[in-house]
PDB file of C-alpha atoms and ligand atoms in Angstrom:
ATOM      1  CA  MET V  24      -2.656  14.584   1.282  1.00  0.00           C
ATOM      2  CA  GLY V  25       1.093  14.182   0.886  1.00  0.00           C
ATOM      3  CA  LEU V  26       3.590  11.364   0.489  1.00  0.00           C
ATOM      4  CA  ARG V  27       7.154  11.381   1.750  1.00  0.00           C
ATOM      5  CA  ASP V  28       9.805   8.871   2.774  1.00  0.00           C
ATOM      6  CA  VAL V  29       9.366   7.472   6.270  1.00  0.00           C
ATOM      7  CA  THR V  30      11.822   8.558   8.965  1.00  0.00           C
ATOM      8  CA  GLU V  31      12.630   7.222  12.426  1.00  0.00           C
ATOM      9  CA  ALA V  32      10.383   9.966  13.853  1.00  0.00           C
ATOM     10  CA  ASP V  33       7.370   8.209  12.258  1.00  0.00           C
ATOM     11  CA  VAL V  34       7.563   4.959  14.256  1.00  0.00           C
ATOM     12  CA  THR V  35       4.732   5.822  16.681  1.00  0.00           C
ATOM     13  CA  ALA V  36       2.480   7.122  13.885  1.00  0.00           C
ATOM     14  CA  LEU V  37       3.076   4.010  11.775  1.00  0.00           C
ATOM     15  CA  HIS V  38       2.429   1.811  14.797  1.00  0.00           C
ATOM     16  CA  ALA V  39      -1.082   3.352  14.896  1.00  0.00           C
ATOM     17  CA  VAL V  40      -1.615   1.440  11.613  1.00  0.00           C
ATOM     18  CA  TYR V  41       0.629  -1.648  11.807  1.00  0.00           C
ATOM     19  CA  GLY V  42      -0.091  -2.216  15.494  1.00  0.00           C
ATOM     20  CA  ASN V  43      -3.864  -1.827  15.207  1.00  0.00           C
ATOM     21  CA  PRO V  44      -5.882  -5.090  15.078  1.00  0.00           C
ATOM     22  CA  GLU V  45      -8.595  -3.497  12.889  1.00  0.00           C
ATOM     23  CA  ALA V  46      -6.085  -2.115  10.386  1.00  0.00           C
ATOM     24  CA  THR V  47      -4.158  -5.396  10.172  1.00  0.00           C
ATOM     25  CA  ALA V  48      -7.249  -7.647  10.008  1.00  0.00           C
ATOM     26  CA  TYR V  49      -6.685  -8.216   6.274  1.00  0.00           C
ATOM     27  CA  MET V  50      -2.893  -8.015   6.371  1.00  0.00           C
ATOM     28  CA  PRO V  51      -0.924 -11.268   6.465  1.00  0.00           C
ATOM     29  CA  PHE V  52       0.527 -10.675   9.923  1.00  0.00           C
ATOM     30  CA  ALA V  53      -0.563 -10.144  13.512  1.00  0.00           C
ATOM     31  CA  PRO V  54      -0.516  -6.547  14.823  1.00  0.00           C
ATOM     32  CA  ARG V  55       3.112  -5.434  15.107  1.00  0.00           C
ATOM     33  CA  THR V  56       4.758  -4.266  18.309  1.00  0.00           C
ATOM     34  CA  LEU V  57       6.387  -0.833  18.485  1.00  0.00           C
ATOM     35  CA  GLU V  58       9.810  -2.541  18.310  1.00  0.00           C
ATOM     36  CA  GLN V  59       8.806  -4.438  15.171  1.00  0.00           C
ATOM     37  CA  VAL V  60       7.641  -1.199  13.538  1.00  0.00           C
ATOM     38  CA  ALA V  61      10.950   0.448  14.491  1.00  0.00           C
ATOM     39  CA  THR V  62      12.770  -2.395  12.714  1.00  0.00           C
ATOM     40  CA  LEU V  63      10.516  -2.033   9.642  1.00  0.00           C
ATOM     41  CA  VAL V  64      11.331   1.681   9.492  1.00  0.00           C
ATOM     42  CA  LYS V  65      15.080   1.004   9.796  1.00  0.00           C
ATOM     43  CA  ASP V  66      14.811  -1.552   6.958  1.00  0.00           C
ATOM     44  CA  ALA V  67      12.836   0.922   4.835  1.00  0.00           C
ATOM     45  CA  ILE V  68      15.442   3.655   5.339  1.00  0.00           C
ATOM     46  CA  ARG V  69      18.190   1.218   4.358  1.00  0.00           C
ATOM     47  CA  ALA V  70      16.191   0.094   1.289  1.00  0.00           C
ATOM     48  CA  ALA V  71      15.677   3.727   0.254  1.00  0.00           C
ATOM     49  CA  ALA V  72      19.431   4.081  -0.218  1.00  0.00           C
ATOM     50  CA  ALA V  73      19.741   1.000  -2.454  1.00  0.00           C
ATOM     51  CA  GLU V  74      20.735   1.458  -6.067  1.00  0.00           C
ATOM     52  CA  PRO V  75      18.590   0.755  -7.961  1.00  0.00           C
ATOM     53  CA  ARG V  76      15.907   1.614  -5.451  1.00  0.00           C
ATOM     54  CA  ARG V  77      13.130  -0.971  -5.305  1.00  0.00           C
ATOM     55  CA  LEU V  78      11.205  -0.103  -2.141  1.00  0.00           C
ATOM     56  CA  TYR V  79       9.341   3.111  -1.438  1.00  0.00           C
ATOM     57  CA  ALA V  80       7.896   3.068   2.087  1.00  0.00           C
ATOM     58  CA  LEU V  81       6.040   6.343   2.295  1.00  0.00           C
ATOM     59  CA  ALA V  82       4.327   8.187   5.110  1.00  0.00           C
ATOM     60  CA  VAL V  83       0.898   9.512   4.168  1.00  0.00           C
ATOM     61  CA  THR V  84       0.446  12.992   5.599  1.00  0.00           C
ATOM     62  CA  ASP V  85      -2.622  15.153   6.120  1.00  0.00           C
ATOM     63  CA  ALA V  86      -2.533  18.095   3.702  1.00  0.00           C
ATOM     64  CA  GLU V  87      -3.218  20.687   6.384  1.00  0.00           C
ATOM     65  CA  THR V  88      -1.734  19.383   9.623  1.00  0.00           C
ATOM     66  CA  ARG V  89       1.143  17.317   8.086  1.00  0.00           C
ATOM     67  CA  GLU V  90       0.239  14.623  10.619  1.00  0.00           C
ATOM     68  CA  VAL V  91       1.057  11.076   9.495  1.00  0.00           C
ATOM     69  CA  VAL V  92      -2.282   9.294   8.955  1.00  0.00           C
ATOM     70  CA  GLY V  93      -1.136   6.194   7.101  1.00  0.00           C
ATOM     71  CA  VAL V  94       1.487   4.369   5.113  1.00  0.00           C
ATOM     72  CA  ALA V  95       1.869   3.470   1.442  1.00  0.00           C
ATOM     73  CA  ARG V  96       4.399   1.029   0.026  1.00  0.00           C
ATOM     74  CA  LEU V  97       5.466   0.630  -3.558  1.00  0.00           C
ATOM     75  CA  HIS V  98       7.712  -2.314  -4.299  1.00  0.00           C
ATOM     76  CA  ILE V  99       9.330  -2.577  -7.725  1.00  0.00           C
ATOM     77  CA  GLU V 100       9.788  -6.180  -8.832  1.00  0.00           C
ATOM     78  CA  ALA V 101      13.461  -7.090  -9.238  1.00  0.00           C
ATOM     79  CA  ASP V 102      12.865  -9.216 -12.353  1.00  0.00           C
ATOM     80  CA  HIS V 103      10.151  -6.936 -13.803  1.00  0.00           C
ATOM     81  CA  PRO V 104      11.292  -3.386 -13.123  1.00  0.00           C
ATOM     82  CA  HIS V 105       8.392  -1.898 -15.124  1.00  0.00           C
ATOM     83  CA  SER V 106       6.004  -3.346 -12.521  1.00  0.00           C
ATOM     84  CA  ALA V 107       5.391  -2.515  -8.866  1.00  0.00           C
ATOM     85  CA  GLU V 108       3.159  -3.846  -6.131  1.00  0.00           C
ATOM     86  CA  ILE V 109       1.463  -1.322  -3.891  1.00  0.00           C
ATOM     87  CA  GLY V 110       0.174  -1.711  -0.373  1.00  0.00           C
ATOM     88  CA  LEU V 111      -1.516   0.819   1.858  1.00  0.00           C
ATOM     89  CA  GLY V 112      -2.954   1.269   5.281  1.00  0.00           C
ATOM     90  CA  LEU V 113      -4.676   4.192   6.936  1.00  0.00           C
ATOM     91  CA  ARG V 114      -5.325   4.754  10.603  1.00  0.00           C
ATOM     92  CA  PRO V 115      -8.878   3.499  11.268  1.00  0.00           C
ATOM     93  CA  ASP V 116     -10.159   6.949  12.331  1.00  0.00           C
ATOM     94  CA  GLN V 117      -9.460   8.091   8.738  1.00  0.00           C
ATOM     95  CA  TRP V 118     -11.490   5.403   6.966  1.00  0.00           C
ATOM     96  CA  GLY V 119     -14.628   5.855   4.914  1.00  0.00           C
ATOM     97  CA  ARG V 120     -14.074   9.430   3.729  1.00  0.00           C
ATOM     98  CA  GLY V 121     -12.514   8.783   0.336  1.00  0.00           C
ATOM     99  CA  ILE V 122      -8.923   9.153   1.543  1.00  0.00           C
ATOM    100  CA  GLY V 123      -7.994   5.582   0.592  1.00  0.00           C
ATOM    101  CA  THR V 124      -9.224   6.080  -2.972  1.00  0.00           C
ATOM    102  CA  ASP V 125      -7.382   9.407  -3.250  1.00  0.00           C
ATOM    103  CA  LEU V 126      -4.250   7.780  -1.849  1.00  0.00           C
ATOM    104  CA  ILE V 127      -4.311   5.029  -4.479  1.00  0.00           C
ATOM    105  CA  ARG V 128      -4.585   7.704  -7.192  1.00  0.00           C
ATOM    106  CA  LEU V 129      -1.675   9.600  -5.658  1.00  0.00           C
ATOM    107  CA  VAL V 130       0.499   6.461  -5.551  1.00  0.00           C
ATOM    108  CA  GLN V 131      -0.413   5.735  -9.188  1.00  0.00           C
ATOM    109  CA  SER V 132       0.620   9.243 -10.179  1.00  0.00           C
ATOM    110  CA  PHE V 133       3.917   8.838  -8.314  1.00  0.00           C
ATOM    111  CA  GLY V 134       4.553   5.442  -9.908  1.00  0.00           C
ATOM    112  CA  PHE V 135       3.702   6.353 -13.490  1.00  0.00           C
ATOM    113  CA  LYS V 136       4.975   9.942 -13.610  1.00  0.00           C
ATOM    114  CA  GLU V 137       7.921   9.975 -11.190  1.00  0.00           C
ATOM    115  CA  LEU V 138       9.135   6.390 -11.462  1.00  0.00           C
ATOM    116  CA  GLY V 139       8.205   5.677 -15.074  1.00  0.00           C
ATOM    117  CA  LEU V 140       6.416   2.423 -14.257  1.00  0.00           C
ATOM    118  CA  HIS V 141       4.178   0.658 -16.754  1.00  0.00           C
ATOM    119  CA  ARG V 142       2.146  -1.553 -14.432  1.00  0.00           C
ATOM    120  CA  ILE V 143       0.974  -1.093 -10.848  1.00  0.00           C
ATOM    121  CA  TRP V 144      -0.791  -3.861  -8.980  1.00  0.00           C
ATOM    122  CA  GLY V 145      -2.144  -4.715  -5.563  1.00  0.00           C
ATOM    123  CA  ALA V 146      -3.160  -7.926  -3.827  1.00  0.00           C
ATOM    124  CA  ARG V 147      -6.049  -7.907  -1.383  1.00  0.00           C
ATOM    125  CA  ALA V 148      -7.731 -10.466   0.835  1.00  0.00           C
ATOM    126  CA  PRO V 149     -10.898 -11.769  -0.866  1.00  0.00           C
ATOM    127  CA  GLY V 150     -13.091 -10.333   1.916  1.00  0.00           C
ATOM    128  CA  ASN V 151     -11.500  -6.874   2.024  1.00  0.00           C
ATOM    129  CA  LEU V 152     -14.420  -4.869   0.643  1.00  0.00           C
ATOM    130  CA  PRO V 153     -13.073  -1.340   1.338  1.00  0.00           C
ATOM    131  CA  ALA V 154      -9.806  -2.232  -0.453  1.00  0.00           C
ATOM    132  CA  GLN V 155     -11.750  -3.766  -3.335  1.00  0.00           C
ATOM    133  CA  LEU V 156     -13.976  -0.707  -3.768  1.00  0.00           C
ATOM    134  CA  ALA V 157     -11.133   1.767  -3.345  1.00  0.00           C
ATOM    135  CA  MET V 158      -8.967   0.014  -5.968  1.00  0.00           C
ATOM    136  CA  LEU V 159     -11.878  -0.366  -8.418  1.00  0.00           C
ATOM    137  CA  THR V 160     -12.856   3.290  -8.016  1.00  0.00           C
ATOM    138  CA  ALA V 161      -9.233   4.277  -8.628  1.00  0.00           C
ATOM    139  CA  GLY V 162      -9.257   2.308 -11.899  1.00  0.00           C
ATOM    140  CA  MET V 163      -7.526  -0.882 -10.759  1.00  0.00           C
ATOM    141  CA  ILE V 164      -9.371  -3.741 -12.412  1.00  0.00           C
ATOM    142  CA  GLU V 165      -9.587  -7.240 -10.955  1.00  0.00           C
ATOM    143  CA  GLU V 166      -7.232  -9.656 -12.732  1.00  0.00           C
ATOM    144  CA  GLY V 167      -8.090 -12.775 -10.824  1.00  0.00           C
ATOM    145  CA  ARG V 168      -7.393 -14.936  -7.854  1.00  0.00           C
ATOM    146  CA  VAL V 169      -3.998 -16.227  -6.776  1.00  0.00           C
ATOM    147  CA  ARG V 170      -4.481 -19.282  -4.597  1.00  0.00           C
ATOM    148  CA  HIS V 171      -2.579 -19.523  -1.318  1.00  0.00           C
ATOM    149  CA  HIS V 172      -0.688 -16.360  -2.199  1.00  0.00           C
ATOM    150  CA  VAL V 173       0.258 -15.441   1.364  1.00  0.00           C
ATOM    151  CA  GLN V 174       0.789 -17.223   4.629  1.00  0.00           C
ATOM    152  CA  THR V 175      -0.994 -15.646   7.583  1.00  0.00           C
ATOM    153  CA  PRO V 176      -1.064 -16.559  11.273  1.00  0.00           C
ATOM    154  CA  SER V 177      -4.353 -18.369  10.588  1.00  0.00           C
ATOM    155  CA  GLY V 178      -3.166 -20.273   7.505  1.00  0.00           C
ATOM    156  CA  TRP V 179      -2.803 -19.843   3.734  1.00  0.00           C
ATOM    157  CA  ARG V 180      -4.760 -17.003   2.151  1.00  0.00           C
ATOM    158  CA  ASP V 181      -5.811 -16.432  -1.440  1.00  0.00           C
ATOM    159  CA  SER V 182      -5.353 -12.982  -2.975  1.00  0.00           C
ATOM    160  CA  ILE V 183      -7.428 -11.079  -5.484  1.00  0.00           C
ATOM    161  CA  ILE V 184      -5.083  -9.150  -7.760  1.00  0.00           C
ATOM    162  CA  HIS V 185      -5.978  -5.695  -9.074  1.00  0.00           C
ATOM    163  CA  SER V 186      -3.923  -3.730 -11.567  1.00  0.00           C
ATOM    164  CA  ILE V 187      -3.711  -0.599 -13.634  1.00  0.00           C
ATOM    165  CA  ILE V 188      -1.587  -0.234 -16.769  1.00  0.00           C
ATOM    166  CA  GLU V 189       0.004   3.041 -17.807  1.00  0.00           C
ATOM    167  CA  ASP V 190      -2.106   3.023 -21.017  1.00  0.00           C
ATOM    168  CA  ASP V 191      -5.345   2.973 -18.972  1.00  0.00           C
ATOM    169  CA  TRP V 192      -4.257   5.593 -16.514  1.00  0.00           C
ATOM    170  CA  THR V 193      -5.591   9.104 -16.629  1.00  0.00           C
ATOM    171  CA  ASP V 194      -4.082  11.708 -14.355  1.00  0.00           C
ATOM    172  CA  ARG V 195      -6.884  13.386 -12.457  1.00  0.00           C
TER     173      ARG V 195
HETATM  174  C1  COA U 205      -8.359  -0.085   2.362  1.00  0.00           C
HETATM  175  C2  COA U 205      -8.357   1.327   2.938  1.00  0.00           C
HETATM  176  C3  COA U 205      -7.025   2.008   2.621  1.00  0.00           C
HETATM  177  C4  COA U 205      -9.503   2.095   2.267  1.00  0.00           C
HETATM  178  O1  COA U 205      -9.434   3.431   2.761  1.00  0.00           O
HETATM  179  P1  COA U 205     -10.740   4.317   2.989  1.00  0.00           P
HETATM  180  O2  COA U 205     -10.291   5.727   3.138  1.00  0.00           O
HETATM  181  O3  COA U 205     -11.584   3.735   4.051  1.00  0.00           O
HETATM  182  O4  COA U 205     -11.484   4.118   1.574  1.00  0.00           O
HETATM  183  P2  COA U 205     -12.523   5.073   0.904  1.00  0.00           P
HETATM  184  O5  COA U 205     -13.180   5.965   1.919  1.00  0.00           O
HETATM  185  O6  COA U 205     -11.855   5.726  -0.266  1.00  0.00           O
HETATM  186  O7  COA U 205     -13.599   4.039   0.448  1.00  0.00           O
HETATM  187  C5  COA U 205     -13.401   3.176  -0.629  1.00  0.00           C
HETATM  188  C6  COA U 205     -14.732   2.486  -0.928  1.00  0.00           C
HETATM  189  O8  COA U 205     -14.998   1.516   0.098  1.00  0.00           O
HETATM  190  C7  COA U 205     -16.258   1.783   0.714  1.00  0.00           C
HETATM  191  N1  COA U 205     -16.079   1.457   2.121  1.00  0.00           N
HETATM  192  C8  COA U 205     -15.220   2.030   2.985  1.00  0.00           C
HETATM  193  N2  COA U 205     -15.301   1.426   4.180  1.00  0.00           N
HETATM  194  C9  COA U 205     -16.248   0.450   4.046  1.00  0.00           C
HETATM  195  C10 COA U 205     -16.773  -0.536   4.927  1.00  0.00           C
HETATM  196  N3  COA U 205     -16.349  -0.662   6.183  1.00  0.00           N
HETATM  197  N4  COA U 205     -17.730  -1.378   4.457  1.00  0.00           N
HETATM  198  C11 COA U 205     -18.149  -1.285   3.176  1.00  0.00           C
HETATM  199  N5  COA U 205     -17.675  -0.382   2.290  1.00  0.00           N
HETATM  200  C12 COA U 205     -16.738   0.463   2.733  1.00  0.00           C
HETATM  201  C13 COA U 205     -16.522   3.246   0.436  1.00  0.00           C
HETATM  202  O9  COA U 205     -17.909   3.528   0.421  1.00  0.00           O
HETATM  203  C14 COA U 205     -15.929   3.418  -0.941  1.00  0.00           C
HETATM  204  O10 COA U 205     -16.794   2.901  -1.932  1.00  0.00           O
HETATM  205  P3  COA U 205     -17.102   3.703  -3.282  1.00  0.00           P
HETATM  206  O11 COA U 205     -15.772   3.823  -3.994  1.00  0.00           O
HETATM  207  O12 COA U 205     -18.082   2.837  -3.988  1.00  0.00           O
HETATM  208  O13 COA U 205     -17.629   5.032  -2.835  1.00  0.00           O
HETATM  209  C15 COA U 205      -8.608   1.324   4.467  1.00  0.00           C
HETATM  210  O14 COA U 205      -9.821   0.689   4.725  1.00  0.00           O
HETATM  211  C16 COA U 205      -7.506   0.665   5.270  1.00  0.00           C
HETATM  212  O15 COA U 205      -6.489   1.282   5.587  1.00  0.00           O
HETATM  213  N6  COA U 205      -7.696  -0.647   5.624  1.00  0.00           N
HETATM  214  C17 COA U 205      -6.745  -1.391   6.425  1.00  0.00           C
HETATM  215  C18 COA U 205      -5.523  -1.790   5.648  1.00  0.00           C
HETATM  216  C19 COA U 205      -5.893  -2.574   4.389  1.00  0.00           C
HETATM  217  O16 COA U 205      -6.757  -3.421   4.406  1.00  0.00           O
HETATM  218  N7  COA U 205      -5.194  -2.227   3.310  1.00  0.00           N
HETATM  219  C20 COA U 205      -5.442  -2.781   1.997  1.00  0.00           C
HETATM  220  C21 COA U 205      -4.647  -3.977   1.751  1.00  0.00           C
HETATM  221  S1  COA U 205      -4.933  -4.515   0.049  1.00  0.00           S
END
């Protein structure tokens, strides 16, 4: 599996995640249209050029075919630059084979080794069992519940926060 910056050529591949009702079921927005994904990609490319850079919107590629199978985001907090929030989504045909867990480990390695972060965290919907298990298996412990953390089309949603600290992290 590989990670690289998204490009405008990735819009259709990313729409297979962000436009898919199954993949967005636990995300705080309705499935995106192709045009909305194109705008997200444009914004990500613009954010990649910012100094200091705070947003890494990365295409997840298959190791052999180089096909884009998902997306990973790492967002460095402006007021806490040692800390970044991660988010990820894989195309549903990729689920359940350990790729999500491997991807979280890869993003951790990128964040700690390449970016010099100290803390990496993720927020999931309380009912998102695959995300819970993948983050726990990748060493991201549960910190607790943030009430009404995000607004979704169906109302306010709590988040369960997971994190890993550089001191706990072991590069596998
Ligand atoms: C979350 C996501 C990235 C996990 O990817 P994945 O490749 O399916 O995860 P893995 O195969 O590594 O599985 C992780 C764990 O969840 C379990 N799991 C996977 N799918 C499951 C399901 N539908 N029901 C129950 N358990 C499931 C696996 O058995 C594994 O458990 P283990 O660590 O105890 O062996 C993927 O489901 C996804 O893209 N979901 C949509 C977007 C999303 O919700 N992102 C997370 C936002 S916080």
